[in-house]
mmCIF file of C-alpha atoms in Angstrom:
data_model
loop_
_atom_site.group_PDB
_atom_site.id
_atom_site.type_symbol
_atom_site.label_atom_id
_atom_site.label_comp_id
_atom_site.label_asym_id
_atom_site.label_seq_id
_atom_site.Cartn_x
_atom_site.Cartn_y
_atom_site.Cartn_z
ATOM 1 C CA MET Y 1 1.430 -109.947 25.820
ATOM 2 C CA THR Y 2 5.067 -110.595 25.234
ATOM 3 C CA ASN Y 3 7.887 -108.424 26.408
ATOM 4 C CA GLU Y 4 8.451 -107.274 22.843
ATOM 5 C CA GLU Y 5 4.804 -106.198 22.443
ATOM 6 C CA ILE Y 6 4.951 -104.412 25.761
ATOM 7 C CA ALA Y 7 8.125 -102.610 24.660
ATOM 8 C CA VAL Y 8 6.486 -101.532 21.366
ATOM 9 C CA ALA Y 9 3.359 -100.346 23.205
ATOM 10 C CA LEU Y 10 5.502 -98.524 25.773
ATOM 11 C CA ASP Y 11 7.498 -96.849 23.015
ATOM 12 C CA GLY Y 12 4.224 -95.752 21.354
ATOM 13 C CA HIS Y 13 3.032 -94.324 24.652
ATOM 14 C CA ARG Y 14 6.295 -92.433 25.074
ATOM 15 C CA HIS Y 15 5.861 -90.816 21.657
ATOM 16 C CA GLU Y 16 2.259 -89.974 22.453
ATOM 17 C CA ILE Y 17 3.221 -88.442 25.804
ATOM 18 C CA LYS Y 18 5.985 -86.432 24.142
ATOM 19 C CA SER Y 19 3.529 -85.141 21.532
ATOM 20 C CA LEU Y 20 0.984 -84.260 24.200
ATOM 21 C CA ARG Y 21 3.633 -82.380 26.199
ATOM 22 C CA ARG Y 22 4.532 -80.286 23.145
ATOM 23 C CA ARG Y 23 0.888 -79.544 22.491
ATOM 24 C CA MET Y 24 0.334 -78.640 26.165
ATOM 25 C CA GLU Y 25 3.303 -76.233 26.074
ATOM 26 C CA GLY Y 26 1.727 -74.566 23.045
ATOM 27 C CA VAL Y 27 -1.588 -74.270 24.853
ATOM 28 C CA GLU Y 28 0.169 -72.779 27.905
ATOM 29 C CA LYS Y 29 1.936 -70.202 25.719
ATOM 30 C CA ASN Y 30 -1.353 -69.297 24.037
ATOM 31 C CA GLN Y 31 -3.047 -69.011 27.444
ATOM 32 C CA GLU Y 32 -0.289 -66.689 28.692
ATOM 33 C CA ALA Y 33 -0.691 -64.529 25.578
ATOM 34 C CA LEU Y 34 -4.463 -64.486 26.076
ATOM 35 C CA ASN Y 35 -4.026 -63.457 29.719
ATOM 36 C CA ARG Y 36 -1.698 -60.613 28.688
ATOM 37 C CA LEU Y 37 -4.202 -59.529 26.049
ATOM 38 C CA ALA Y 38 -7.083 -59.574 28.547
ATOM 39 C CA THR Y 39 -5.032 -57.494 30.986
ATOM 40 C CA SER Y 40 -4.157 -55.015 28.239
ATOM 41 C CA VAL Y 41 -7.813 -54.706 27.226
ATOM 42 C CA ALA Y 42 -8.812 -54.109 30.860
ATOM 43 C CA VAL Y 43 -6.168 -51.379 31.191
ATOM 44 C CA MET Y 44 -7.291 -49.757 27.931
ATOM 45 C CA ALA Y 45 -10.923 -49.850 29.072
ATOM 46 C CA GLU Y 46 -9.975 -48.099 32.310
ATOM 47 C CA GLN Y 47 -7.991 -45.493 30.390
ATOM 48 C CA GLN Y 48 -10.958 -45.023 28.040
ATOM 49 C CA ARG Y 49 -13.213 -44.327 31.022
ATOM 50 C CA GLY Y 50 -10.715 -41.728 32.255
ATOM 51 C CA ILE Y 51 -10.548 -40.115 28.832
ATOM 52 C CA SER Y 52 -14.342 -40.095 28.620
ATOM 53 C CA ASP Y 53 -14.574 -38.329 31.977
ATOM 54 C CA LYS Y 54 -12.036 -35.738 30.845
ATOM 55 C CA VAL Y 55 -13.880 -35.177 27.553
ATOM 56 C CA ASP Y 56 -17.126 -34.638 29.480
ATOM 57 C CA ALA Y 57 -15.401 -32.081 31.715
ATOM 58 C CA ILE Y 58 -13.917 -30.292 28.703
ATOM 59 C CA ASP Y 59 -17.328 -30.289 26.989
ATOM 60 C CA THR Y 60 -18.859 -28.644 30.046
ATOM 61 C CA LYS Y 61 -16.136 -26.003 30.119
ATOM 62 C CA VAL Y 62 -16.487 -25.290 26.394
ATOM 63 C CA SER Y 63 -20.252 -24.949 26.735
ATOM 64 C CA THR Y 64 -19.741 -22.486 29.580
ATOM 65 C CA LEU Y 65 -17.248 -20.480 27.525
ATOM 66 C CA GLU Y 66 -19.547 -20.466 24.506
ATOM 67 C CA SER Y 67 -22.431 -19.110 26.537
ATOM 68 C CA ARG Y 68 -20.448 -16.203 28.016
ATOM 69 C CA PRO Y 69 -20.544 -13.885 24.962
ATOM 70 C CA GLY Y 70 -24.307 -14.398 24.729
ATOM 71 C CA LYS Y 71 -24.743 -13.527 28.388
ATOM 72 C CA ARG Y 72 -22.547 -10.463 27.957
ATOM 73 C CA TRP Y 73 -24.553 -9.333 24.934
ATOM 74 C CA GLU Y 74 -27.834 -9.809 26.813
ATOM 75 C CA GLY Y 75 -26.442 -7.828 29.746
ATOM 76 C CA LEU Y 76 -25.348 -5.044 27.414
ATOM 77 C CA VAL Y 77 -28.755 -4.901 25.736
ATOM 78 C CA ASP Y 78 -30.478 -4.858 29.154
ATOM 79 C CA LYS Y 79 -28.315 -1.936 30.282
ATOM 80 C CA LEU Y 80 -28.882 -0.060 27.039
ATOM 81 C CA LEU Y 81 -32.636 -0.477 27.378
ATOM 82 C CA LEU Y 82 -32.465 0.753 30.986
ATOM 83 C CA VAL Y 83 -30.468 3.824 29.901
ATOM 84 C CA LEU Y 84 -32.978 4.566 27.114
ATOM 85 C CA ALA Y 85 -35.920 4.080 29.460
ATOM 86 C CA GLY Y 86 -34.245 6.343 32.035
ATOM 87 C CA ALA Y 87 -33.583 8.998 29.403
ATOM 88 C CA PHE Y 88 -37.192 8.788 28.244
ATOM 89 C CA ALA Y 89 -38.451 9.046 31.837
ATOM 90 C CA ALA Y 90 -36.174 12.071 32.411
ATOM 91 C CA TRP Y 91 -37.439 13.657 29.206
ATOM 92 C CA LEU Y 92 -41.026 13.132 30.336
ATOM 93 C CA ALA Y 93 -40.218 14.424 33.811
ATOM 94 C CA ALA Y 94 -38.715 17.553 32.249
ATOM 95 C CA GLY Y 95 -42.067 18.245 30.609
ATOM 96 C CA ALA Y 96 -41.233 16.701 27.243
ATOM 97 C CA PRO Y 97 -39.286 19.670 25.882
ATOM 98 C CA GLY Y 98 -39.179 19.866 22.110
ATOM 99 C CA ALA Y 99 -42.323 17.770 21.737
ATOM 100 C CA GLY Y 100 -44.028 20.683 20.033
ATOM 101 C CA ALA Y 101 -47.323 20.535 21.801
#
């Protein structure tokens, strides 16, 4: 190889190296963006787990609150039945006045 051929080959290699450097910089930028995206997704997933836990807690509280009126109504009915049964027992104990027998 002559000096001139070596110079032409060297110049070609320089251009190739320069092109490869530009491409590598692009790949590095894309990798940095991908790393930021992966970090953001991980943070969002953690926040989603926290939100899910809070929603579960709220659901439990709402279910408890929804069941309270039913429990109150059942308690009221139980007390009413006890009062009626007591009144009936008292009526019987008094000899069933007004029964007409």
